[in-house]
mmCIF file of C-alpha atoms and ligand atoms in Angstrom:
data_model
loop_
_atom_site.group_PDB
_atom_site.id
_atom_site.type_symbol
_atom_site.label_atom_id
_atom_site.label_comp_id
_atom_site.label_asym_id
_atom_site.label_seq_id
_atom_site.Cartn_x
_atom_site.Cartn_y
_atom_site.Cartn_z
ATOM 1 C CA UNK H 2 45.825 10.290 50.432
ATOM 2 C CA UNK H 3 49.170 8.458 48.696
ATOM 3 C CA UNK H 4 48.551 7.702 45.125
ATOM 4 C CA UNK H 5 48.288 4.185 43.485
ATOM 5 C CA UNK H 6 51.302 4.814 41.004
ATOM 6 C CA UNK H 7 50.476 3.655 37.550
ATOM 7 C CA UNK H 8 53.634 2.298 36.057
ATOM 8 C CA UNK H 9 53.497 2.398 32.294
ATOM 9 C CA UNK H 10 56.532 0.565 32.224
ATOM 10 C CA UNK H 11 54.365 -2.699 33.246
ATOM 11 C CA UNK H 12 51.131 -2.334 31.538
ATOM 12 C CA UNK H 13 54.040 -2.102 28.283
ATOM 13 C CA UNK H 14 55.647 -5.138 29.011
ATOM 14 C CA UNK H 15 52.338 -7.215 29.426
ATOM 15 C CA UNK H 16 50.892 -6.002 26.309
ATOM 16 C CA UNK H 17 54.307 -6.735 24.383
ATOM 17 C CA UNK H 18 54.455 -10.227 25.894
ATOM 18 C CA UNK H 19 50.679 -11.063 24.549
ATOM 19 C CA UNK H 20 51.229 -9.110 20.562
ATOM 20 C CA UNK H 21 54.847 -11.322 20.565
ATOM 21 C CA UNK H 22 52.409 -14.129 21.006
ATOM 22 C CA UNK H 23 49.632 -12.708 18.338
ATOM 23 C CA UNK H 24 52.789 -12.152 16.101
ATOM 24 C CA UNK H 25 53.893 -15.395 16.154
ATOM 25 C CA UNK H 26 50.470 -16.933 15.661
ATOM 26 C CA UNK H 27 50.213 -14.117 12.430
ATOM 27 C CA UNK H 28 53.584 -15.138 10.585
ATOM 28 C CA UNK H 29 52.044 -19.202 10.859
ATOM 29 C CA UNK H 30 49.462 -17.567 8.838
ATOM 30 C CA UNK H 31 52.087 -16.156 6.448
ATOM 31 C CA UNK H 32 50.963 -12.762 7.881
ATOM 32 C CA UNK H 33 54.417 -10.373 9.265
ATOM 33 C CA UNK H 34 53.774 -6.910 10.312
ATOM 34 C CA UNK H 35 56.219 -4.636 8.375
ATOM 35 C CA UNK H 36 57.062 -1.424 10.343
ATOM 36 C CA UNK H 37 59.720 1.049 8.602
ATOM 37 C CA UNK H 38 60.910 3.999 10.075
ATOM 38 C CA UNK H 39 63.063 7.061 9.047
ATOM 39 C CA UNK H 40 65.231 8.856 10.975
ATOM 40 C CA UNK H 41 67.015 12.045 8.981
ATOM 41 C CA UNK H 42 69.543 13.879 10.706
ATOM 42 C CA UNK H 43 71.945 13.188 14.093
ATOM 43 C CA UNK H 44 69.442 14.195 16.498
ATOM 44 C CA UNK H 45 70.308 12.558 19.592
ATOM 45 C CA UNK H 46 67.026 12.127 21.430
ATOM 46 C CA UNK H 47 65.403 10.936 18.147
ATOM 47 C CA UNK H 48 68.003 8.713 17.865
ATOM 48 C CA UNK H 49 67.259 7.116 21.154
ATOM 49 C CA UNK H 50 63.714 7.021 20.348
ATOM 50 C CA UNK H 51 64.478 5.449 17.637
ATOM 51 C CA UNK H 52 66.444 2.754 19.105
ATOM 52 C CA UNK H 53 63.854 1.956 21.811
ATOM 53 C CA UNK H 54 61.261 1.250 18.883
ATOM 54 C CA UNK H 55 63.583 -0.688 16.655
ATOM 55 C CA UNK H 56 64.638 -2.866 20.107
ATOM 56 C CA UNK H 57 59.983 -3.291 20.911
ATOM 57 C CA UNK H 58 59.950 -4.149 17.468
ATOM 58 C CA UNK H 59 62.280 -7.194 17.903
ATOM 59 C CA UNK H 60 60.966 -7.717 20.898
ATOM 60 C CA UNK H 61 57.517 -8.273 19.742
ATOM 61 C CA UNK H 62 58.381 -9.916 16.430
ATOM 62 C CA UNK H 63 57.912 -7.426 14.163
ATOM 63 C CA UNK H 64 60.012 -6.696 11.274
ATOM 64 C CA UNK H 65 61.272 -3.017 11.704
ATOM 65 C CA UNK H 66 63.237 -1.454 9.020
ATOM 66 C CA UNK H 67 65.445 1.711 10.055
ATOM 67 C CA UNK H 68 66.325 4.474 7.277
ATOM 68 C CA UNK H 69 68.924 6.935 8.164
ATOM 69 C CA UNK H 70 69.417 9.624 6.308
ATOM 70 C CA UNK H 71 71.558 12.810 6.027
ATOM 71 C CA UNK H 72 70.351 15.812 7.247
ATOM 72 C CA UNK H 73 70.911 17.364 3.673
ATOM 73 C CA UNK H 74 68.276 14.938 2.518
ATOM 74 C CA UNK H 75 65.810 17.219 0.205
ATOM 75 C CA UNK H 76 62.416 17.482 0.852
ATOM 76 C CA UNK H 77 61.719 15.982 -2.773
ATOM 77 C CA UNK H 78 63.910 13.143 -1.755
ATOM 78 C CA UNK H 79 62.075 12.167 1.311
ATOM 79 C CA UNK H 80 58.667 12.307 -0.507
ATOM 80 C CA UNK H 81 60.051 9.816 -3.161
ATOM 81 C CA UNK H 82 60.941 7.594 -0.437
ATOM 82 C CA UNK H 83 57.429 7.537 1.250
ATOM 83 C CA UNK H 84 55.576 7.317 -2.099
ATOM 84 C CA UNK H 85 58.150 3.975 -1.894
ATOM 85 C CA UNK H 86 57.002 2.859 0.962
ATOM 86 C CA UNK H 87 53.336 3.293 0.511
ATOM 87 C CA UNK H 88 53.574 0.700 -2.728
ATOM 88 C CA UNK H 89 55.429 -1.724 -0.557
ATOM 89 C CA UNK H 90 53.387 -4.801 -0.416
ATOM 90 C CA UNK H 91 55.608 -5.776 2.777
ATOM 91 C CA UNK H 92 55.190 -2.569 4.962
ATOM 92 C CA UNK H 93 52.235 -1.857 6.906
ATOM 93 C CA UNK H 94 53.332 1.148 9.153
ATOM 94 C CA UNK H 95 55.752 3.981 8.091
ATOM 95 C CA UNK H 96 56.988 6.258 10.586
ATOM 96 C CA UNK H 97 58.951 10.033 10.044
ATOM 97 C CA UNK H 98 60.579 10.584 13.252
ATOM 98 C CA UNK H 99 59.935 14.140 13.992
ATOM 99 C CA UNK H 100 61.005 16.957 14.628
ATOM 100 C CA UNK H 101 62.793 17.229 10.806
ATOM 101 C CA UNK H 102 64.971 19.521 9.555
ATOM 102 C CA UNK H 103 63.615 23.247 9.383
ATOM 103 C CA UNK H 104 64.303 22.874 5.296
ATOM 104 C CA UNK H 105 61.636 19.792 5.498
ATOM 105 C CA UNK H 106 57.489 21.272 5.313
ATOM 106 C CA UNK H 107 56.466 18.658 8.332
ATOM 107 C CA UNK H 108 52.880 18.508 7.743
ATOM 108 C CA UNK H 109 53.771 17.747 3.462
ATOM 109 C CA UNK H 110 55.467 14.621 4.574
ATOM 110 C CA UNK H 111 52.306 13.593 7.235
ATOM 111 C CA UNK H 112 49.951 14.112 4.413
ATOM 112 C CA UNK H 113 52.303 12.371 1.928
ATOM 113 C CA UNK H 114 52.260 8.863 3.834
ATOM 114 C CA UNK H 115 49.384 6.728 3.016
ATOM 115 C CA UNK H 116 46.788 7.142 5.686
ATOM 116 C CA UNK H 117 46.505 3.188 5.586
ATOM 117 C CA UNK H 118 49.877 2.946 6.771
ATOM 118 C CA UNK H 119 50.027 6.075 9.333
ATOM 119 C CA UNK H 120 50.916 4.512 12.485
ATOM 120 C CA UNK H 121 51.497 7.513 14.004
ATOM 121 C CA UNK H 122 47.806 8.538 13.662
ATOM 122 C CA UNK H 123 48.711 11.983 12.287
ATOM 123 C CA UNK H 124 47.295 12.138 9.085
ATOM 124 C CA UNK H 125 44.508 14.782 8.574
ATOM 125 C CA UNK H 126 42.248 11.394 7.555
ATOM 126 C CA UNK H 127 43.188 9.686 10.443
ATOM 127 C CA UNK H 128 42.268 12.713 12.941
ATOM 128 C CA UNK H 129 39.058 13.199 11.234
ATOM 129 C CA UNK H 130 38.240 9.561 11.833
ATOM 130 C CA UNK H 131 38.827 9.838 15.407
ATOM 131 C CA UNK H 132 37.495 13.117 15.694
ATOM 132 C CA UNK H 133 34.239 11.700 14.555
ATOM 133 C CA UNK H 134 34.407 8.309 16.883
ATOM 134 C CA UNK H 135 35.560 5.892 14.184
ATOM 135 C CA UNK H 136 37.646 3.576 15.131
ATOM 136 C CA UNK H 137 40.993 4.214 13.042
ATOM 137 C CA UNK H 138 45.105 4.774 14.351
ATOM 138 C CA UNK H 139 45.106 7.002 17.352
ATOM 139 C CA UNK H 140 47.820 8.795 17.908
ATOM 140 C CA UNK H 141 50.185 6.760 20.196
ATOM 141 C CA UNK H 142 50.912 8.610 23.597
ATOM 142 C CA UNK H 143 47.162 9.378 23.641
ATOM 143 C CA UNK H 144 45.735 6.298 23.134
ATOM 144 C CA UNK H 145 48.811 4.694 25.568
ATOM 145 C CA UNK H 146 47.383 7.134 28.146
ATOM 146 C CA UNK H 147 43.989 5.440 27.750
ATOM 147 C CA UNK H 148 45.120 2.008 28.159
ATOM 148 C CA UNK H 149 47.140 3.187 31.297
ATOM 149 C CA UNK H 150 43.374 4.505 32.961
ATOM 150 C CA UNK H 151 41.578 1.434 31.726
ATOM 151 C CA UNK H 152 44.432 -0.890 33.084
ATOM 152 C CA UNK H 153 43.138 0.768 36.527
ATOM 153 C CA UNK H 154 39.608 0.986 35.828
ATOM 154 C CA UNK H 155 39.105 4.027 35.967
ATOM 155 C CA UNK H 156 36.007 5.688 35.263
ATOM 156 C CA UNK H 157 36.496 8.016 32.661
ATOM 157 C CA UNK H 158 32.490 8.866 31.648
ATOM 158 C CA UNK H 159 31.498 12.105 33.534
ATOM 159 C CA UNK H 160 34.895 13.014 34.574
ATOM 160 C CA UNK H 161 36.550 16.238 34.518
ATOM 161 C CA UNK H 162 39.072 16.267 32.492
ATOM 162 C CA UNK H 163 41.858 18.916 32.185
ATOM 163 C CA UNK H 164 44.447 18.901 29.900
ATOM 164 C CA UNK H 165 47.791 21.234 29.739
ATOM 165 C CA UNK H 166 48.996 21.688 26.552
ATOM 166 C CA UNK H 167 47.351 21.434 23.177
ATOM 167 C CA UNK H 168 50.473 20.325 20.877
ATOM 168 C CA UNK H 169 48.461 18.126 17.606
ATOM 169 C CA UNK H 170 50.622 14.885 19.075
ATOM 170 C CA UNK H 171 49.673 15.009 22.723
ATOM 171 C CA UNK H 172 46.892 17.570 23.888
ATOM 172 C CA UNK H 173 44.837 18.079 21.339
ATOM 173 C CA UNK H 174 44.343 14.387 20.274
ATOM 174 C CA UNK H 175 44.103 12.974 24.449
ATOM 175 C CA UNK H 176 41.575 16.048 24.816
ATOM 176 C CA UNK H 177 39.610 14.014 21.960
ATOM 177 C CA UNK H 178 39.850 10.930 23.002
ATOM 178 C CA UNK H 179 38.861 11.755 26.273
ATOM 179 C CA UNK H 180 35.593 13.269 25.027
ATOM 180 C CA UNK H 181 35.228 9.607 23.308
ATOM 181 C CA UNK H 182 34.806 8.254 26.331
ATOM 182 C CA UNK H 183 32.385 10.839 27.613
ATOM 183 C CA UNK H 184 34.745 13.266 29.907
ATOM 184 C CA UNK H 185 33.966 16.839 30.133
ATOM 185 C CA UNK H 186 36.783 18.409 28.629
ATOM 186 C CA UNK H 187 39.083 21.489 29.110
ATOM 187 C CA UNK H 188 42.248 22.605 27.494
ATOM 188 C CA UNK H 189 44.500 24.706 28.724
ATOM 189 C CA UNK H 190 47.351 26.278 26.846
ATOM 190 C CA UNK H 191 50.105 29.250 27.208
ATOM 191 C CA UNK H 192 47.771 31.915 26.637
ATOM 192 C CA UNK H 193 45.260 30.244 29.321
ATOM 193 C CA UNK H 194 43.872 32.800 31.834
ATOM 194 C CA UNK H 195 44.025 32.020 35.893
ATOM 195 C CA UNK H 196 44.602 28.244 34.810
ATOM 196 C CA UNK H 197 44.649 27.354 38.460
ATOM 197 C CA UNK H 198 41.514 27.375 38.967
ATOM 198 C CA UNK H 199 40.865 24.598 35.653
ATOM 199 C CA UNK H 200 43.713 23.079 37.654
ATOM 200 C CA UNK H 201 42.165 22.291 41.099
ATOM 201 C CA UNK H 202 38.849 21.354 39.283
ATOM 202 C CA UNK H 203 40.137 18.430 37.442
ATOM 203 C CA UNK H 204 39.120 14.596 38.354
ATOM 204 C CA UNK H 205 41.931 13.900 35.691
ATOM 205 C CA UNK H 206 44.638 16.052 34.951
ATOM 206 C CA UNK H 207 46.911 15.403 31.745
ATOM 207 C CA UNK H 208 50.573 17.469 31.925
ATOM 208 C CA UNK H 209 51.866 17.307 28.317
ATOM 209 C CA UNK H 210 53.880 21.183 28.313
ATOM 210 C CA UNK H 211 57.700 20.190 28.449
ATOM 211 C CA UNK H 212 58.175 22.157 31.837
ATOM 212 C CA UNK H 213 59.872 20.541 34.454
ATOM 213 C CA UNK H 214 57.786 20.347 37.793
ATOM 214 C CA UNK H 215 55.085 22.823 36.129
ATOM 215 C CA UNK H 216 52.506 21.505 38.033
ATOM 216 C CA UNK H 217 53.217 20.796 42.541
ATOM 217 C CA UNK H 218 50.554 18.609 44.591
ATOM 218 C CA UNK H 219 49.068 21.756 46.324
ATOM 219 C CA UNK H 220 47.669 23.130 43.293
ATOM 220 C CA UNK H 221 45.771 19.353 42.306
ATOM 221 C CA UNK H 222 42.276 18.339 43.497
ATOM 222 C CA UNK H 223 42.169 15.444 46.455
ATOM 223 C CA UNK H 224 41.870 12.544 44.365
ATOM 224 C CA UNK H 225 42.888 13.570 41.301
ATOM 225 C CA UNK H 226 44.402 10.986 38.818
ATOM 226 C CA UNK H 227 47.340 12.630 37.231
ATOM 227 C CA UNK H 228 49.084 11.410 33.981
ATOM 228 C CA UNK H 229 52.401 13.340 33.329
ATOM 229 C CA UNK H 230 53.612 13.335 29.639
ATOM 230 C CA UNK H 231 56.292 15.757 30.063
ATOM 231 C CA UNK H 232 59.769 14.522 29.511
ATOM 232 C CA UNK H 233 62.478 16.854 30.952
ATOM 233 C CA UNK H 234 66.275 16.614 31.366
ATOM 234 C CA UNK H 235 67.656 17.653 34.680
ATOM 235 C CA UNK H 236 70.955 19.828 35.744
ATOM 236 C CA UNK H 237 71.930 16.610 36.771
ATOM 237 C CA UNK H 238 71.077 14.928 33.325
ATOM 238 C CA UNK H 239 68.339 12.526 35.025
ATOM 239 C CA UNK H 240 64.381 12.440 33.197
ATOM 240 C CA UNK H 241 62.008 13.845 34.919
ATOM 241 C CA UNK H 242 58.505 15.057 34.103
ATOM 242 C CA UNK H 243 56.226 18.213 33.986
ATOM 243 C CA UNK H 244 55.038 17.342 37.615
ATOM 244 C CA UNK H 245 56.979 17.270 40.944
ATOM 245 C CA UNK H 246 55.960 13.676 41.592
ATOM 246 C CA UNK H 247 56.941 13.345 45.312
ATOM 247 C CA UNK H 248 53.864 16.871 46.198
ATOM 248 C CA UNK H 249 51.400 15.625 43.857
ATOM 249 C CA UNK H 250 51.738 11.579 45.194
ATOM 250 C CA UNK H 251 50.534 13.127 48.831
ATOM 251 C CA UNK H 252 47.169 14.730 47.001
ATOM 252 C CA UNK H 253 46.068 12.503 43.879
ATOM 253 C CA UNK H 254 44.507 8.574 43.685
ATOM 254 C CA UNK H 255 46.597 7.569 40.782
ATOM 255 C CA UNK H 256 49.245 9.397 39.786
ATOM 256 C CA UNK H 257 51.781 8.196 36.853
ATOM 257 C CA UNK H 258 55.817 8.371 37.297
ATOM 258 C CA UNK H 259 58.635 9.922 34.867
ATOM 259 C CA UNK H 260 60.758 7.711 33.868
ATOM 260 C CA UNK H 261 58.686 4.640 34.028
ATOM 261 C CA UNK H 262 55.051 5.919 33.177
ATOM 262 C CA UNK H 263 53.373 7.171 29.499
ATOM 263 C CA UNK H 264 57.094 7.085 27.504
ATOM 264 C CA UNK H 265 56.750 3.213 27.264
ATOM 265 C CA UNK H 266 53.000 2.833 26.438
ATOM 266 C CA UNK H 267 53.849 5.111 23.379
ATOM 267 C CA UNK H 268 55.820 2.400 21.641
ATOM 268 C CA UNK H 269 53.458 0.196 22.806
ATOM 269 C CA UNK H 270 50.889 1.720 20.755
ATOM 270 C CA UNK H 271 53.147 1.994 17.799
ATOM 271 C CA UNK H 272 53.400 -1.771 17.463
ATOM 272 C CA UNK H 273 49.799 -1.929 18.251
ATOM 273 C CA UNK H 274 48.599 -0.029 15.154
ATOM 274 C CA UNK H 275 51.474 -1.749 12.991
ATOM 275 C CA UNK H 276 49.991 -5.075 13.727
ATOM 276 C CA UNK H 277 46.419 -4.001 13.344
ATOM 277 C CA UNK H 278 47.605 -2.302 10.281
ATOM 278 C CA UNK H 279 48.961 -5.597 9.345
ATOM 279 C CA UNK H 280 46.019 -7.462 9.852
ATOM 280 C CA UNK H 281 43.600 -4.890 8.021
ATOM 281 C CA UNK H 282 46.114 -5.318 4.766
ATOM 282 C CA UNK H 283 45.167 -8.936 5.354
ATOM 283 C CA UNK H 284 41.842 -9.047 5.952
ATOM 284 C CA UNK H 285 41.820 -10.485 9.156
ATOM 285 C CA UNK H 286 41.116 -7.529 11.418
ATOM 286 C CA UNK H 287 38.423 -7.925 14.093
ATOM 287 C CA UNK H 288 37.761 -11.611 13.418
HETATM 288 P P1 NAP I 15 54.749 21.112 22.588
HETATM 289 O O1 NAP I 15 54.376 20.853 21.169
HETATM 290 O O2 NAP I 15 55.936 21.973 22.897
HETATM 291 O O3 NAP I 15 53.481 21.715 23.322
HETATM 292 C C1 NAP I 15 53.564 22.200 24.618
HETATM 293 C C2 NAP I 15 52.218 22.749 25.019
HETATM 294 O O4 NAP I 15 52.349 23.302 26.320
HETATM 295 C C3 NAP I 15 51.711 23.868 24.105
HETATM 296 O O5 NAP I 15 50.354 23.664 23.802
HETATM 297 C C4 NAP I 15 51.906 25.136 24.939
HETATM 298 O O6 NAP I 15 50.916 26.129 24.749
HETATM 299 C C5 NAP I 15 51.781 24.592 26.350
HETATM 300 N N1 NAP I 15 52.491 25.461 27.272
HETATM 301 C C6 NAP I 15 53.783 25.879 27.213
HETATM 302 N N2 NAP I 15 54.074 26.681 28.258
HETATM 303 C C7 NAP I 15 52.937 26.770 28.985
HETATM 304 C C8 NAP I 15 52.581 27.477 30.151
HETATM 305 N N3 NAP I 15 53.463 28.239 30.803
HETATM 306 N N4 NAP I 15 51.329 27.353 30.614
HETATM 307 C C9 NAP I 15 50.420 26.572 29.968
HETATM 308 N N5 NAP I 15 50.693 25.879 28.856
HETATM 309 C C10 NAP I 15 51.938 25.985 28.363
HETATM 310 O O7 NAP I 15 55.019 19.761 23.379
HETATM 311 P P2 NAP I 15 54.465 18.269 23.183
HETATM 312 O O8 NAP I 15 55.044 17.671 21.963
HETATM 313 O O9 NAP I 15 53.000 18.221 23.395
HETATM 314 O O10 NAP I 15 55.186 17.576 24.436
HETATM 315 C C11 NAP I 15 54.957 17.999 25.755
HETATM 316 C C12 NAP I 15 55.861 17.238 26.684
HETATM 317 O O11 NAP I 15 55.563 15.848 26.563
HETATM 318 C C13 NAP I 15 57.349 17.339 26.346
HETATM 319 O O12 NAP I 15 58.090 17.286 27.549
HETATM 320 C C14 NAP I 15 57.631 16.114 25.518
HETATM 321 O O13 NAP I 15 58.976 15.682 25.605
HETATM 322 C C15 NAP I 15 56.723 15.125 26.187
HETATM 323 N N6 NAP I 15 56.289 14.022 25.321
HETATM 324 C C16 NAP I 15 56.372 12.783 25.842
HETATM 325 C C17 NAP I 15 55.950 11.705 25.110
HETATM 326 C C18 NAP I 15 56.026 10.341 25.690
HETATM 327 O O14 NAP I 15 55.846 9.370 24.990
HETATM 328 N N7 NAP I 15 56.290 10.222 26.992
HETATM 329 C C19 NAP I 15 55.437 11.876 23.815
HETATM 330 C C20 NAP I 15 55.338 13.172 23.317
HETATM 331 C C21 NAP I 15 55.759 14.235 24.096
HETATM 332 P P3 NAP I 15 50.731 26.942 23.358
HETATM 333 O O15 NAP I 15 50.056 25.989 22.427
HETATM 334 O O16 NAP I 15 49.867 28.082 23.727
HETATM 335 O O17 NAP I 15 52.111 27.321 22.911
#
């Protein structure tokens, strides 16, 4: 069997050419979706991730607001600045890009933005709310991984699903909203025990561990659908992901690339919750 290749890349661009039209529609209505997000620090890969949301956010139409900061910037500081934020009438979505400095308490400044205005879907409120199958922000590369399997129909109720890794960003929160949609779920982790044989049972296998070519076609099930999250550099200084694409292409049904696959549906997502934030603020969600 060759894999159907599920390019991310695609399903992104379609769903950013029909919000820029929702956008526009919106701001006749007086109605623009307010996105700010704060970078501290030189980083250079959260620069770049940066950039690619501040370029979507053009794109689509929505008006994105970049804060740089030094890397000195005090914890204090940075929780003045979201307490900001959360009053501004203008701003629907916030957005810390993480990892901060090791001086900055991480989950203090998730719990510090406004749930209302958590994009990310990584407040404790928002978690809770999907945990328990309200609707709410889901976190982005989850939820873009969903979109990617329902872009190809696929049947997620009854399936087997494995997932590799259990990080609170990728893992844990796909695991969940996997069991949403009635998969039988399994997590594997570092400390997992003879994971091969979770491995070669799963109808959908998720790769979020940050291991380049972890996981090789002969250890997948025939007709597996696998979705690798894993974003690696190479000696060469190429991306690749946490599966060796060319081995697993031979064995699964749908299988989804690195560069090219989940990395763009994430942003997607982003601008997705900052326009339904946008539209809850105005009262015109689910009209
Ligand atoms: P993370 O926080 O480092 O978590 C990695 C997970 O992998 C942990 O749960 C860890 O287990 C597990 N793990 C590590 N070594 C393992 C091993 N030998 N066997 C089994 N499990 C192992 O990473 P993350 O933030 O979830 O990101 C994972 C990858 O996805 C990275 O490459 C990252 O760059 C990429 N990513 C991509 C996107 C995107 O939009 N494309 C978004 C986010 C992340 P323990 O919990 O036991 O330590």
């Amino acid at each position: 069997m060759t894999a159907e290749v599920i390019y991310g890349s695609e399903l992104a661009q379609s769903m950013r050419d029909n919000m820029k039209e929702e956008v526009q529609q919106l701001k006749t209505e007086g109605i623009v979706p307010g996105l700010t997000v704060i970078l501290i620090g030189e980083d250079p890969a959260s620069k770049s991730y940066v950039l690619g949301k501040q370029r979507a956010s053009e794109y689509v139409g929505v008006d994105s607001d970049l804060i740089t900061l030094p890397e000195s910037t005090t914890e204090t500081e940075l929780l003045t600045l979201i307490h900001e934020l959360n009053n501004k009438e203008s701003v629907h979505g916030i957005l810390v890009q993480l990892p901060l400095p090791k001086h900055i308490n991480e989950q203090k400044v998730i719990e510090t933005i406004s749930p209302e205005k958590d994009v990310d879907g990584f407040h404790p409120v928002n978690i809770g709310r999907m945990m328990t199958g309200k609707d709410t922000f889901f976190p982005c590369t989850p939820f873009g991984i969903i979109q990617m399997l329902k872009s190809k129909d696929i049947k997620i109720e009854g399936k087997h699903a494995v997932i590799i890794g259990r990080s609170n960003i990728v893992g844990k929160p796909v695991g969940q909203l996997l069991l949403n949609e009635n998969a039988t779920v399994t997590y594997c982790h570092s400390r997992t025990k003879d994971m091969d044989q979770f491995i070669s049972q799963a109808d959908i296998l998720i790769v979020a561990v940050g291991i380049e070519h972890f996981i090789k076609g002969d250890n997948i099930k025939d007709g597996a659908i696998v979705i690798d999250v894993g974003v690696n550099r190479t000696k060469e200084g190429t991306l690749t992901g946490d599966v060796e694409f060319d081995s697993a292409k031979e064995k699964a049904s749908f299988i989804t690339p690195v560069p090219k696959g989940v990395g763009p549906m994430t942003i997607t997502m982003l601008l997705h919750n900052t326009i339904k934030s946008a539209k809850i603020h105005h009262g015109v969600y689910n009209r």
